[in-house]
Coordinates of C-alpha atoms in Angstrom, one line a residue:
Chain A
M776 CA -1.8 -9.7 -28.1
L777 CA -1.8 -6.6 -26.1
S778 CA -5.3 -5.7 -27.2
Y779 CA -6.4 -9.2 -26.4
L780 CA -5.0 -8.8 -22.9
V781 CA -6.7 -5.5 -22.4
R782 CA -10.0 -6.9 -23.6
R783 CA -9.8 -9.9 -21.3
L784 CA -8.9 -7.7 -18.3
L785 CA -11.9 -5.5 -19.1
E786 CA -14.1 -8.5 -19.3
S787 CA -12.8 -9.7 -16.0
L788 CA -13.6 -6.3 -14.5
F789 CA -17.1 -6.5 -15.8
V790 CA -17.6 -10.0 -14.3
L791 CA -16.2 -8.7 -11.0
A792 CA -18.6 -5.8 -11.1
V793 CA -21.6 -8.0 -11.7
M794 CA -20.5 -10.4 -9.0
S795 CA -20.2 -7.5 -6.5
L796 CA -23.7 -6.3 -7.2
V797 CA -25.1 -9.9 -6.9
I798 CA -23.3 -10.6 -3.7
F799 CA -24.1 -7.2 -2.2
S800 CA -27.8 -7.8 -2.9
L801 CA -27.7 -11.4 -1.5
I802 CA -26.0 -10.2 1.7
G803 CA -28.9 -7.8 2.1
L804 CA -31.2 -10.8 2.1
M805 CA -29.3 -12.6 4.9
P806 CA -30.8 -12.9 8.3
G807 CA -30.2 -9.8 10.6
D808 CA -28.6 -6.5 9.7
P809 CA -25.8 -4.7 11.6
I810 CA -28.4 -2.8 13.7
D811 CA -30.1 -6.0 14.8
I812 CA -26.7 -7.2 16.0
M813 CA -26.2 -3.9 18.0
I814 CA -29.6 -4.3 19.5
F815 CA -28.6 -7.8 20.7
S816 CA -25.5 -6.5 22.3
N817 CA -27.1 -3.5 23.9
P818 CA -30.5 -4.2 25.6
E819 CA -30.9 -0.5 26.6
M820 CA -31.4 0.5 22.9
T821 CA -34.9 1.7 22.0
T822 CA -36.6 1.3 18.6
A823 CA -36.1 5.1 18.0
D824 CA -32.4 4.6 18.6
A825 CA -32.3 1.7 16.1
D826 CA -34.2 3.8 13.5
R827 CA -31.8 6.7 14.0
L828 CA -28.8 4.4 13.6
R829 CA -30.3 2.8 10.5
A830 CA -30.7 6.3 9.0
L831 CA -27.1 7.2 10.1
Y832 CA -25.6 4.2 8.4
G833 CA -27.9 4.6 5.4
L834 CA -29.5 1.2 5.9
D835 CA -33.0 2.7 5.3
R836 CA -32.1 3.6 1.7
P837 CA -32.8 1.4 -1.3
I838 CA -30.3 -1.4 -2.0
F839 CA -29.0 0.0 -5.3
E840 CA -28.2 3.4 -3.6
R841 CA -26.3 1.6 -0.9
Y842 CA -24.4 -0.5 -3.4
L843 CA -23.3 2.7 -5.2
A844 CA -22.1 4.2 -1.9
W845 CA -20.2 1.0 -1.1
L846 CA -18.7 0.9 -4.6
G847 CA -17.5 4.5 -4.2
N848 CA -15.9 3.7 -0.9
T849 CA -14.3 0.5 -2.2
L850 CA -12.9 2.2 -5.4
S851 CA -11.4 4.9 -3.2
G852 CA -9.6 2.2 -1.3
D853 CA -11.8 2.0 1.8
F854 CA -12.7 -1.6 2.2
G855 CA -14.4 -1.2 5.6
Y856 CA -13.8 -2.9 8.9
S857 CA -14.4 -6.5 10.0
R858 CA -17.0 -6.9 12.6
L859 CA -15.6 -10.2 14.0
Y860 CA -12.0 -9.2 14.2
N861 CA -12.2 -5.4 14.6
Q862 CA -9.5 -4.9 12.0
P863 CA -9.5 -3.4 8.5
T864 CA -10.9 -6.0 6.1
L865 CA -7.8 -6.2 4.0
D866 CA -5.6 -6.8 7.0
I867 CA -7.6 -9.9 7.7
L868 CA -8.0 -11.1 4.1
L869 CA -4.6 -10.6 2.5
P870 CA -2.5 -12.9 4.8
R871 CA -5.3 -15.5 4.5
L872 CA -5.3 -15.2 0.7
G873 CA -1.6 -16.0 0.9
N874 CA -2.3 -19.1 3.0
T875 CA -4.9 -20.3 0.5
V876 CA -2.7 -19.7 -2.5
L877 CA 0.0 -21.7 -0.7
L878 CA -2.4 -24.5 0.0
M879 CA -3.9 -24.5 -3.5
G880 CA -0.6 -24.0 -5.2
L881 CA 1.2 -26.9 -3.4
S882 CA -1.8 -29.3 -3.9
F883 CA -2.1 -28.3 -7.6
L884 CA 1.6 -28.9 -8.3
L885 CA 1.6 -32.2 -6.4
A886 CA -1.6 -33.3 -8.2
L887 CA 0.0 -32.4 -11.6
A888 CA 3.2 -34.2 -10.7
I889 CA 1.1 -37.4 -10.0
A890 CA -1.5 -37.0 -12.7
L891 CA 0.7 -36.2 -15.8
P892 CA 2.9 -39.4 -15.5
A893 CA 0.0 -41.6 -14.4
G894 CA -2.4 -40.4 -17.1
I895 CA 0.1 -40.7 -19.9
Y896 CA 1.3 -44.1 -18.6
A897 CA -2.3 -45.3 -18.6
A898 CA -2.9 -43.9 -22.0
T899 CA 0.1 -45.7 -23.6
R900 CA -1.2 -49.0 -22.3
P901 CA -5.0 -48.8 -22.7
Q902 CA -7.0 -51.7 -21.1
S903 CA -4.0 -53.1 -19.4
P904 CA -4.2 -54.0 -15.7
I905 CA -2.2 -50.9 -14.8
D906 CA -4.6 -48.7 -16.8
H907 CA -7.6 -50.3 -15.0
A908 CA -5.9 -49.8 -11.7
I909 CA -5.1 -46.1 -12.4
N910 CA -8.6 -45.6 -13.7
L911 CA -10.1 -47.1 -10.5
L912 CA -8.0 -44.9 -8.3
A913 CA -9.0 -41.9 -10.3
F914 CA -12.6 -42.7 -9.9
A915 CA -12.1 -43.2 -6.2
G916 CA -10.4 -39.8 -6.0
I917 CA -13.3 -38.1 -7.7
S918 CA -15.9 -39.9 -5.6
V919 CA -14.4 -39.5 -2.1
P920 CA -16.1 -36.8 0.0
P921 CA -13.2 -34.3 0.6
F922 CA -14.2 -33.5 4.2
W923 CA -14.5 -37.2 5.1
L924 CA -11.1 -37.8 3.5
G925 CA -9.8 -35.1 5.8
I926 CA -11.4 -36.7 8.8
L927 CA -9.9 -40.1 7.9
L928 CA -6.4 -38.5 7.6
I929 CA -6.9 -36.9 11.0
I930 CA -7.9 -40.2 12.5
L931 CA -5.0 -42.0 11.0
F932 CA -2.1 -39.5 11.3
A933 CA -3.2 -37.4 14.3
V934 CA -5.4 -39.6 16.5
T935 CA -3.9 -43.1 15.9
L936 CA -0.3 -42.4 15.0
G937 CA 0.1 -39.0 16.5
W938 CA 2.6 -37.9 13.8
L939 CA 1.0 -34.7 12.7
P940 CA -1.2 -32.0 14.2
A941 CA -5.0 -32.5 13.7
G942 CA -5.4 -29.0 12.5
G943 CA -4.7 -25.4 13.0
M944 CA -1.8 -23.2 11.9
G945 CA 1.8 -22.7 12.9
D946 CA 2.8 -19.6 14.9
G947 CA 5.3 -18.4 12.3
R948 CA 8.4 -18.8 14.5
D949 CA 9.5 -22.3 13.4
F950 CA 9.5 -22.9 9.7
W951 CA 9.8 -26.7 9.7
G952 CA 7.4 -26.9 12.7
D953 CA 4.8 -24.8 10.8
L954 CA 5.2 -27.0 7.7
R955 CA 3.8 -29.9 9.7
Y956 CA 0.4 -28.1 9.8
L957 CA 0.4 -28.0 6.0
V958 CA 1.0 -31.7 5.3
L959 CA -2.5 -33.1 5.9
P960 CA -4.5 -30.3 4.3
V961 CA -2.2 -30.4 1.2
L962 CA -2.6 -34.2 1.1
A963 CA -6.4 -34.1 1.4
L964 CA -6.8 -31.4 -1.3
T965 CA -4.4 -33.2 -3.6
I966 CA -6.2 -36.6 -3.4
A967 CA -9.5 -34.8 -4.0
T968 CA -8.2 -33.1 -7.2
V969 CA -5.8 -35.6 -8.7
G970 CA -8.5 -38.1 -9.9
G971 CA -10.2 -35.7 -12.2
I972 CA -6.9 -34.5 -13.7
I973 CA -5.7 -38.0 -14.3
R974 CA -8.8 -38.7 -16.3
F975 CA -8.4 -35.5 -18.4
V976 CA -4.8 -36.3 -19.1
R977 CA -5.5 -39.9 -20.0
A978 CA -8.3 -38.9 -22.4
A979 CA -6.2 -36.2 -24.0
A980 CA -3.2 -38.4 -24.4
I981 CA -5.2 -41.3 -26.0
E982 CA -6.6 -38.8 -28.5
T983 CA -3.1 -37.5 -29.2
L984 CA -1.7 -40.9 -29.6
R985 CA -4.2 -41.6 -32.5
Q986 CA -2.8 -38.7 -34.5
D987 CA -0.9 -39.3 -37.8
Y988 CA 2.2 -37.4 -36.6
V989 CA 2.6 -39.9 -33.8
R990 CA 2.6 -42.8 -36.3
T991 CA 5.1 -40.8 -38.5
A992 CA 7.4 -40.3 -35.5
L993 CA 7.3 -44.0 -34.6
A994 CA 7.8 -44.9 -38.3
K995 CA 10.9 -42.7 -38.6
G996 CA 12.4 -44.8 -35.8
L997 CA 11.9 -42.7 -32.6
T998 CA 11.5 -44.8 -29.4
G999 CA 8.2 -44.7 -27.6
R1000 CA 9.7 -42.6 -24.8
E1001 CA 10.9 -40.0 -27.3
V1002 CA 7.6 -39.8 -29.0
V1003 CA 5.7 -39.5 -25.7
L1004 CA 8.0 -36.8 -24.4
G1005 CA 8.6 -34.9 -27.6
H1006 CA 5.3 -35.2 -29.4
V1007 CA 2.5 -36.4 -27.2
L1008 CA 3.1 -34.5 -24.0
R1009 CA 2.9 -31.0 -25.3
N1010 CA -0.1 -31.6 -27.6
A1011 CA -2.0 -33.5 -24.9
M1012 CA -1.5 -30.6 -22.6
I1013 CA -3.5 -28.3 -24.8
P1014 CA -7.0 -29.5 -23.8
V1015 CA -5.8 -30.3 -20.3
V1016 CA -4.8 -26.7 -19.7
T1017 CA -8.2 -25.4 -20.7
I1018 CA -10.0 -27.8 -18.4
L1019 CA -7.6 -27.1 -15.6
A1020 CA -8.3 -23.4 -15.9
L1021 CA -12.0 -24.1 -15.5
Q1022 CA -11.1 -26.2 -12.5
M1023 CA -9.8 -23.2 -10.5
G1024 CA -13.2 -22.4 -9.1
N1025 CA -13.6 -26.0 -8.1
L1026 CA -10.2 -26.1 -6.5
F1027 CA -11.1 -23.1 -4.5
S1028 CA -14.3 -24.8 -3.3
G1029 CA -12.1 -27.9 -2.4
A1030 CA -9.8 -25.6 -0.5
L1031 CA -12.7 -24.1 1.4
I1032 CA -13.8 -27.6 2.6
T1033 CA -10.2 -28.6 3.4
E1034 CA -9.6 -25.4 5.4
Q1035 CA -12.8 -25.9 7.3
V1036 CA -11.9 -29.5 8.3
F1037 CA -8.4 -28.7 9.4
A1038 CA -9.2 -25.2 10.8
Y1039 CA -6.6 -23.8 8.4
L1040 CA -6.8 -20.0 8.3
G1041 CA -7.3 -19.5 4.6
M1042 CA -9.8 -17.5 2.5
G1043 CA -12.4 -20.3 2.3
K1044 CA -12.7 -20.7 6.0
T1045 CA -12.6 -16.9 6.5
I1046 CA -15.5 -16.4 4.0
Y1047 CA -17.4 -19.2 5.6
D1048 CA -16.9 -17.7 9.1
A1049 CA -17.8 -14.3 7.8
V1050 CA -21.1 -15.5 6.2
T1051 CA -22.2 -17.4 9.2
G1052 CA -21.0 -14.7 11.6
N1053 CA -22.6 -11.7 9.8
D1054 CA -19.3 -10.1 9.0
Y1055 CA -20.5 -8.5 5.8
N1056 CA -17.5 -6.6 4.7
V1057 CA -15.2 -9.6 5.0
A1058 CA -17.7 -11.9 3.2
L1059 CA -18.1 -9.5 0.3
I1060 CA -14.5 -8.5 -0.2
G1061 CA -13.4 -12.1 0.4
L1062 CA -15.7 -13.5 -2.2
L1063 CA -14.6 -10.8 -4.7
L1064 CA -10.9 -11.5 -4.0
A1065 CA -11.6 -15.2 -4.6
T1066 CA -13.4 -14.4 -7.8
L1067 CA -10.6 -12.2 -9.0
T1068 CA -8.0 -14.9 -8.3
T1069 CA -10.1 -17.4 -10.3
L1070 CA -10.4 -15.0 -13.2
L1071 CA -6.7 -14.3 -13.2
A1072 CA -6.0 -18.0 -13.2
N1073 CA -8.3 -18.4 -16.2
L1074 CA -6.4 -15.6 -18.0
L1075 CA -3.0 -17.2 -17.2
A1076 CA -4.3 -20.5 -18.6
D1077 CA -5.3 -18.8 -21.8
L1078 CA -1.8 -17.4 -22.2
A1079 CA -0.3 -20.8 -21.4
Y1080 CA -2.6 -22.2 -24.1
S1081 CA -1.2 -19.9 -26.8
W1082 CA 2.3 -20.7 -25.7
L1083 CA 1.6 -24.5 -25.9
D1084 CA -0.1 -24.2 -29.3
P1085 CA 1.5 -21.5 -31.5
R1086 CA -1.2 -22.0 -34.1
I1087 CA -3.5 -20.0 -31.8
S1088 CA -2.8 -16.4 -31.7
Y1089 CA -4.9 -13.8 -29.9
Q1090 CA -5.5 -11.0 -32.3
Chain B
M974 CA -22.2 -36.5 -30.1
T975 CA -21.7 -35.3 -33.7
A976 CA -23.5 -36.1 -36.9
P977 CA -20.8 -38.5 -38.2
D978 CA -20.8 -40.4 -34.9
R979 CA -24.5 -41.2 -35.2
Q980 CA -24.1 -42.2 -38.8
Q981 CA -21.4 -44.6 -37.9
G982 CA -23.7 -46.0 -35.2
L983 CA -26.4 -46.5 -37.8
L984 CA -24.0 -48.0 -40.2
A985 CA -22.9 -50.5 -37.5
A986 CA -26.5 -51.4 -36.8
E987 CA -27.1 -51.8 -40.5
A988 CA -24.0 -53.9 -40.9
A989 CA -25.2 -56.1 -38.0
F990 CA -28.6 -56.4 -39.8
A991 CA -26.9 -57.3 -43.1
R992 CA -25.0 -60.1 -41.4
G993 CA -28.3 -61.7 -40.6
S994 CA -27.8 -60.9 -36.9
S995 CA -31.2 -60.1 -35.4
L996 CA -30.0 -57.9 -32.6
T997 CA -31.7 -54.6 -32.2
V998 CA -29.9 -51.5 -31.1
R999 CA -31.4 -51.9 -27.7
Q1000 CA -30.1 -55.5 -27.4
I1001 CA -26.7 -54.3 -28.4
F1002 CA -26.9 -51.7 -25.7
L1003 CA -27.9 -54.2 -23.1
R1004 CA -25.1 -56.6 -24.2
R1005 CA -22.5 -53.8 -23.9
F1006 CA -23.8 -52.6 -20.6
V1007 CA -23.9 -56.1 -19.0
R1008 CA -20.3 -56.6 -20.1
H1009 CA -19.4 -53.6 -18.0
R1010 CA -19.1 -55.5 -14.7
L1011 CA -18.4 -52.4 -12.5
A1012 CA -21.5 -50.7 -13.9
V1013 CA -23.7 -53.7 -13.3
G1014 CA -22.4 -54.2 -9.8
S1015 CA -22.9 -50.5 -9.1
L1016 CA -26.5 -50.7 -10.3
A1017 CA -27.2 -53.7 -8.1
F1018 CA -25.6 -51.8 -5.1
L1019 CA -27.7 -48.7 -5.7
V1020 CA -30.9 -50.7 -6.0
L1021 CA -30.1 -52.5 -2.8
L1022 CA -29.3 -49.2 -1.1
A1023 CA -32.5 -47.6 -2.3
L1024 CA -34.5 -50.6 -1.0
A1025 CA -32.8 -50.6 2.3
S1026 CA -33.3 -46.9 2.7
A1027 CA -37.0 -47.2 1.8
A1028 CA -37.2 -50.0 4.4
A1029 CA -35.8 -47.8 7.2
P1030 CA -39.1 -47.7 9.1
L1031 CA -39.3 -51.5 8.9
V1032 CA -35.8 -51.9 10.3
E1033 CA -36.7 -49.4 13.0
M1034 CA -39.7 -51.6 13.9
L1035 CA -37.8 -54.9 13.8
L1036 CA -35.0 -53.6 16.0
G1037 CA -37.6 -52.0 18.3
V1038 CA -35.8 -48.6 18.3
D1039 CA -36.7 -45.1 17.5
G1040 CA -34.3 -43.3 15.2
N1041 CA -35.1 -39.9 16.6
L1042 CA -35.2 -40.8 20.3
V1043 CA -32.5 -39.0 22.3
D1044 CA -31.3 -41.2 25.1
L1045 CA -28.1 -39.8 26.6
F1046 CA -27.6 -42.9 28.9
A1047 CA -27.2 -45.0 25.7
A1048 CA -24.8 -42.6 23.9
K1049 CA -21.8 -43.8 22.0
Q1050 CA -22.5 -47.5 22.6
P1051 CA -20.5 -50.1 20.6
P1052 CA -22.3 -52.4 18.2
S1053 CA -24.7 -54.8 19.9
P1054 CA -27.7 -57.0 18.8
A1055 CA -30.0 -54.1 19.8
H1056 CA -27.9 -51.5 17.8
P1057 CA -26.0 -53.4 15.0
L1058 CA -23.8 -50.3 14.4
G1059 CA -23.9 -48.8 17.9
T1060 CA -25.4 -45.5 18.9
D1061 CA -24.3 -41.9 18.2
E1062 CA -23.5 -39.1 20.7
L1063 CA -27.2 -38.6 21.5
G1064 CA -27.9 -42.3 21.9
R1065 CA -29.7 -42.7 18.6
D1066 CA -29.4 -45.9 16.6
Q1067 CA -26.6 -45.4 14.0
L1068 CA -28.0 -47.9 11.5
V1069 CA -31.5 -46.5 11.4
R1070 CA -30.1 -43.0 11.1
L1071 CA -27.8 -44.1 8.2
L1072 CA -30.8 -45.5 6.4
Y1073 CA -32.9 -42.4 6.9
G1074 CA -29.9 -40.4 5.8
G1075 CA -29.8 -42.6 2.7
Q1076 CA -33.4 -41.6 1.8
V1077 CA -32.4 -38.0 2.0
S1078 CA -29.2 -38.3 0.0
L1079 CA -30.7 -40.4 -2.7
L1080 CA -33.8 -38.2 -2.9
V1081 CA -31.8 -35.0 -3.1
G1082 CA -29.4 -36.5 -5.6
L1083 CA -32.1 -37.7 -8.0
A1084 CA -34.4 -34.7 -7.6
A1085 CA -31.6 -32.1 -8.1
A1086 CA -30.1 -34.0 -11.0
L1087 CA -33.5 -34.1 -12.7
C1088 CA -34.2 -30.4 -12.2
A1089 CA -30.7 -29.6 -13.4
A1090 CA -31.1 -31.8 -16.4
V1091 CA -34.4 -30.1 -17.3
I1092 CA -32.9 -26.6 -17.0
G1093 CA -29.7 -27.6 -18.9
T1094 CA -31.7 -29.3 -21.7
L1095 CA -34.0 -26.3 -22.2
L1096 CA -31.2 -23.8 -22.2
G1097 CA -29.0 -26.0 -24.4
L1098 CA -31.8 -26.5 -26.9
A1099 CA -32.6 -22.8 -27.1
A1100 CA -29.0 -21.8 -27.4
G1101 CA -28.2 -24.4 -30.0
Y1102 CA -31.3 -23.9 -32.1
Y1103 CA -31.6 -20.1 -32.1
G1104 CA -27.9 -19.4 -32.1
G1105 CA -26.6 -15.9 -32.5
R1106 CA -26.8 -13.5 -29.5
L1107 CA -28.9 -15.9 -27.3
D1108 CA -26.3 -18.6 -27.9
A1109 CA -23.4 -16.4 -27.0
L1110 CA -25.1 -15.1 -23.9
V1111 CA -26.1 -18.5 -22.6
M1112 CA -22.7 -20.0 -23.3
R1113 CA -20.8 -17.1 -21.6
F1114 CA -23.1 -17.5 -18.6
T1115 CA -22.4 -21.2 -18.5
D1116 CA -18.6 -20.6 -18.7
G1117 CA -19.0 -18.1 -15.8
V1118 CA -20.9 -20.6 -13.6
I1119 CA -18.4 -23.3 -14.3
A1120 CA -15.3 -21.1 -13.7
L1121 CA -16.4 -19.1 -10.6
P1122 CA -15.8 -20.4 -7.1
I1123 CA -19.3 -21.8 -6.6
L1124 CA -19.1 -23.1 -3.1
P1125 CA -18.8 -19.8 -1.3
L1126 CA -21.7 -18.4 -3.4
L1127 CA -23.8 -21.4 -2.4
I1128 CA -22.9 -20.8 1.2
I1129 CA -24.3 -17.3 1.0
L1130 CA -27.4 -18.6 -0.9
A1131 CA -27.9 -21.3 1.7
A1132 CA -27.7 -18.7 4.5
L1133 CA -30.3 -16.4 3.0
D1134 CA -33.3 -15.4 5.2
L1135 CA -36.4 -17.0 3.5
N1136 CA -38.6 -14.4 5.3
K1137 CA -36.9 -11.6 3.4
L1138 CA -37.5 -13.4 0.1
G1139 CA -41.3 -13.0 0.7
L1140 CA -42.0 -16.7 0.7
P1141 CA -45.2 -17.9 2.4
Q1142 CA -44.8 -18.5 6.1
A1143 CA -46.1 -22.1 5.8
V1144 CA -43.1 -22.9 3.5
V1145 CA -40.5 -21.1 5.6
T1146 CA -41.4 -22.9 8.8
S1147 CA -42.1 -26.3 7.3
E1148 CA -39.7 -29.1 8.4
S1149 CA -38.5 -30.1 5.0
V1150 CA -37.7 -26.6 3.8
S1151 CA -34.0 -27.5 4.0
L1152 CA -34.7 -30.3 1.6
Y1153 CA -36.4 -28.1 -1.0
R1154 CA -33.8 -25.4 -0.6
I1155 CA -30.9 -27.7 -1.3
V1156 CA -32.5 -29.3 -4.3
F1157 CA -33.1 -25.8 -5.7
L1158 CA -29.6 -24.5 -4.9
I1159 CA -27.9 -27.5 -6.5
A1160 CA -30.1 -27.4 -9.6
L1161 CA -29.2 -23.7 -9.9
V1162 CA -25.5 -24.5 -10.4
G1163 CA -25.7 -28.1 -11.7
W1164 CA -27.2 -27.5 -15.2
T1165 CA -24.0 -26.5 -17.0
T1166 CA -22.7 -29.8 -18.3
V1167 CA -26.1 -30.9 -19.7
A1168 CA -26.5 -27.4 -21.3
R1169 CA -23.2 -27.6 -23.1
L1170 CA -23.8 -31.2 -24.3
V1171 CA -27.3 -30.5 -25.5
R1172 CA -26.3 -27.2 -27.2
G1173 CA -23.5 -29.0 -29.1
A1174 CA -25.8 -31.9 -30.2
T1175 CA -28.5 -29.4 -31.2
L1176 CA -26.1 -27.4 -33.4
S1177 CA -25.3 -30.5 -35.4
M1178 CA -28.9 -31.8 -35.4
K1179 CA -30.5 -28.6 -36.7
T1180 CA -28.7 -28.9 -40.1
R1181 CA -30.1 -32.4 -40.6
E1182 CA -32.7 -33.1 -43.3
F1183 CA -35.5 -34.1 -41.0
V1184 CA -35.2 -30.8 -39.2
R1185 CA -35.1 -28.9 -42.5
A1186 CA -38.2 -30.8 -43.5
A1187 CA -40.1 -30.0 -40.4
Q1188 CA -39.1 -26.3 -40.9
A1189 CA -40.4 -26.4 -44.4
L1190 CA -43.6 -27.9 -43.3
G1191 CA -44.1 -24.9 -41.0
A1192 CA -43.5 -26.5 -37.6
S1193 CA -42.9 -24.0 -34.8
A1194 CA -39.5 -23.7 -33.2
P1195 CA -40.6 -25.2 -29.8
R1196 CA -42.2 -28.1 -31.6
I1197 CA -39.0 -28.8 -33.7
M1198 CA -36.9 -28.6 -30.6
L1199 CA -39.0 -30.8 -28.4
V1200 CA -40.4 -33.3 -30.9
H1201 CA -37.6 -33.6 -33.5
I1202 CA -34.3 -32.7 -31.8
L1203 CA -34.8 -33.7 -28.2
P1204 CA -35.4 -37.4 -28.8
N1205 CA -32.1 -37.5 -30.8
V1206 CA -30.1 -36.0 -28.0
V1207 CA -31.5 -38.1 -25.2
S1208 CA -28.6 -40.5 -24.7
P1209 CA -25.9 -37.8 -23.9
I1210 CA -28.5 -36.3 -21.5
I1211 CA -29.0 -39.6 -19.7
V1212 CA -25.2 -40.2 -19.4
A1213 CA -24.5 -36.7 -18.2
T1214 CA -27.4 -36.8 -15.7
T1215 CA -26.3 -40.1 -14.3
L1216 CA -22.7 -38.9 -14.0
S1217 CA -23.9 -35.7 -12.3
I1218 CA -25.9 -37.5 -9.5
G1219 CA -22.6 -38.5 -7.8
G1220 CA -21.3 -35.0 -7.8
I1221 CA -24.6 -33.7 -6.5
I1222 CA -24.7 -36.2 -3.6
L1223 CA -21.2 -35.0 -2.8
L1224 CA -22.2 -31.4 -2.9
E1225 CA -25.3 -32.1 -0.7
S1226 CA -23.1 -33.8 1.8
V1227 CA -20.5 -31.0 1.8
L1228 CA -23.2 -28.3 2.4
S1229 CA -24.9 -30.5 5.1
Y1230 CA -21.5 -31.0 6.7
L1231 CA -20.9 -27.3 6.8
G1232 CA -24.3 -26.9 8.5
L1233 CA -25.9 -25.2 5.5
G1234 CA -27.7 -28.1 3.9
I1235 CA -30.1 -30.6 5.5
Q1236 CA -30.8 -29.4 9.0
P1237 CA -30.8 -31.8 12.0
P1238 CA -32.8 -33.6 13.4
L1239 CA -33.4 -34.7 9.8
P1240 CA -30.4 -37.0 9.3
S1241 CA -28.2 -36.8 6.2
W1242 CA -24.8 -38.5 5.7
G1243 CA -23.3 -35.1 5.5
N1244 CA -24.7 -33.6 8.8
M1245 CA -24.0 -36.9 10.6
L1246 CA -20.3 -36.3 9.9
T1247 CA -20.4 -32.8 11.4
S1248 CA -21.1 -34.1 14.9
A1249 CA -18.9 -37.1 14.3
Q1250 CA -15.8 -34.9 13.6
E1251 CA -16.0 -33.4 17.1
L1252 CA -15.9 -36.9 18.6
I1253 CA -13.1 -38.5 16.6
W1254 CA -10.8 -38.6 19.6
D1255 CA -13.1 -40.9 21.6
S1256 CA -15.4 -42.6 19.0
P1257 CA -13.8 -42.5 15.6
A1258 CA -16.1 -45.2 14.4
L1259 CA -19.0 -42.7 14.1
A1260 CA -17.1 -40.9 11.4
I1261 CA -16.5 -44.0 9.3
Y1262 CA -19.9 -45.3 8.2
P1263 CA -21.6 -42.1 6.9
G1264 CA -18.5 -41.2 4.8
L1265 CA -18.2 -44.7 3.6
L1266 CA -21.8 -44.7 2.4
I1267 CA -21.3 -41.3 0.6
F1268 CA -18.2 -42.7 -1.0
A1269 CA -19.8 -45.9 -2.1
T1270 CA -22.9 -44.2 -3.5
V1271 CA -21.0 -41.6 -5.4
I1272 CA -18.5 -44.0 -6.9
A1273 CA -21.4 -46.3 -7.9
F1274 CA -23.2 -43.5 -9.7
N1275 CA -19.9 -42.6 -11.5
F1276 CA -19.3 -46.3 -12.6
L1277 CA -23.0 -46.5 -13.7
G1278 CA -22.6 -43.3 -15.8
D1279 CA -19.3 -44.6 -17.2
G1280 CA -21.0 -47.9 -18.2
L1281 CA -23.9 -46.2 -19.8
Q1282 CA -21.6 -43.9 -21.7
D1283 CA -19.7 -46.9 -23.1
A1284 CA -22.9 -48.7 -23.9
L1285 CA -24.6 -45.8 -25.5
D1286 CA -21.6 -44.5 -27.5
P1287 CA -22.3 -45.3 -31.2
R1288 CA -18.7 -45.2 -32.0
A1289 CA -18.2 -48.2 -29.8
L1290 CA -20.9 -50.1 -31.6
Q1291 CA -18.7 -50.9 -34.5
G1292 CA -17.3 -54.4 -34.6
E1293 CA -20.2 -55.7 -32.5
D1294 CA -22.4 -58.5 -33.5

């Protein structure tokens, strides 16, 4: 078990290293470089000044050399400064990572709380009107453009009814007041995720209900509820957990869109703003943090997998 | 699809034949598909939508409007006989722009899905047929692409400076470069489902007798893959590709909404919503139609894929006559 954990962590580190090289090279291919931006803000600068600055910052060296220099700095704990915010990169990113984890976590729990009962209920009554209705709603959830859903929620709850703020963040002074800013983003992200999960749960539960041990359990006199809760639920969760782990990257993408629509200060919006605003340090570290979070979620799901299914042991 | 599945399918067809029923497999497929009302309705809707989008210049002519003409005095008008769905914030006819946007969305969806299917099929065939290291490498890569947060990566890719990539100037400055770019980007991340399906099917196919026979006769590996295995794994590819079009249209609209996909003045349903969001306080109607069309198109492709899946699934053939 321990050796498995170590191996997985090493693998994650490797993926992270490859990602950092890829993203670093891609950022080098984006329009403009830091010196261009300095030229824009200071018309007095001459070409000679620009070349001198390029040499000073090492921008005239080959990309791989620059990458190694960046890697050295990062590993020694120097993550650089944000150009847009004039603050150390991590001071910007860490609070926003917290905001995103809050948004994603709440939506994910809410989506599970809806999808598990709905999927299993539909699976126990296949082809019934309720099954068809749940299936239809799940399809709608998968197919709705998440940003449009956000806009519709804003039109309904902020513009027409005026119950909730159209976007933004609380100021941190009033807990319940701040919570109002979370309602619409969480709702939008939940609706955008729940459809897919319902379909996974339903498919897994139907597969499980066909198993011999379910027939045995029914034959020995257990009620349908006991069979579903005691036998079907846990076994159906095994494939669901794997798929959910793979959905973490998707969920992050969904969070990015939601944050953008509601001007919610999370990682996704920060990365987007950093990419479009030439804030290289924040874009790079932000994407790596997002990748790391996804990889850790995958690892957690693998551990949950072995807990759900004791037949699987990681040796 | 695994080997026993296909055998069951054949058995069902044989059973139907033995009962004196003259239905071919194709007729069985058609029957099953037609029974799937949502899928048939979706197909009809998509055909109508494609025809309407193709007829956009015609509609423009009939209404006597110009979809690209900016007329600030006619901005944000309510629906009228001259503008059936009103005008947008720059006074352009909403209906005509929606139809042109439909051309873009459908085109991008189909083109990117096809490209992704080709990449996925080739990778899946190679991984499944050769196995070993190549298989492990391709599958780990696939897992990575599926698991990583793709949207932020796509945002960086969409923001790249094409001049720095050394592309010819004629390509970089051409008006439809955003169209090519988005098809390329989506194909780059969209091939994973098809690759996994084809790899799985190839793994089971390569142990079958007809493949062994081809090997014994000295056929080359590419020939076996393309001539003997590919035709047998076509139906899962069709289903997966159809199902992927919906997701691709969604992704295109998301990127365009974020300002990184189709660039204005070329209209797409996604970039129409970007400007509409700024106006929801005074003209919320502008935000309704583009989103509704994305929603309807995506759900139609999903229903269509679902219907095809049921109709092409050999397991479901049993008990048919």
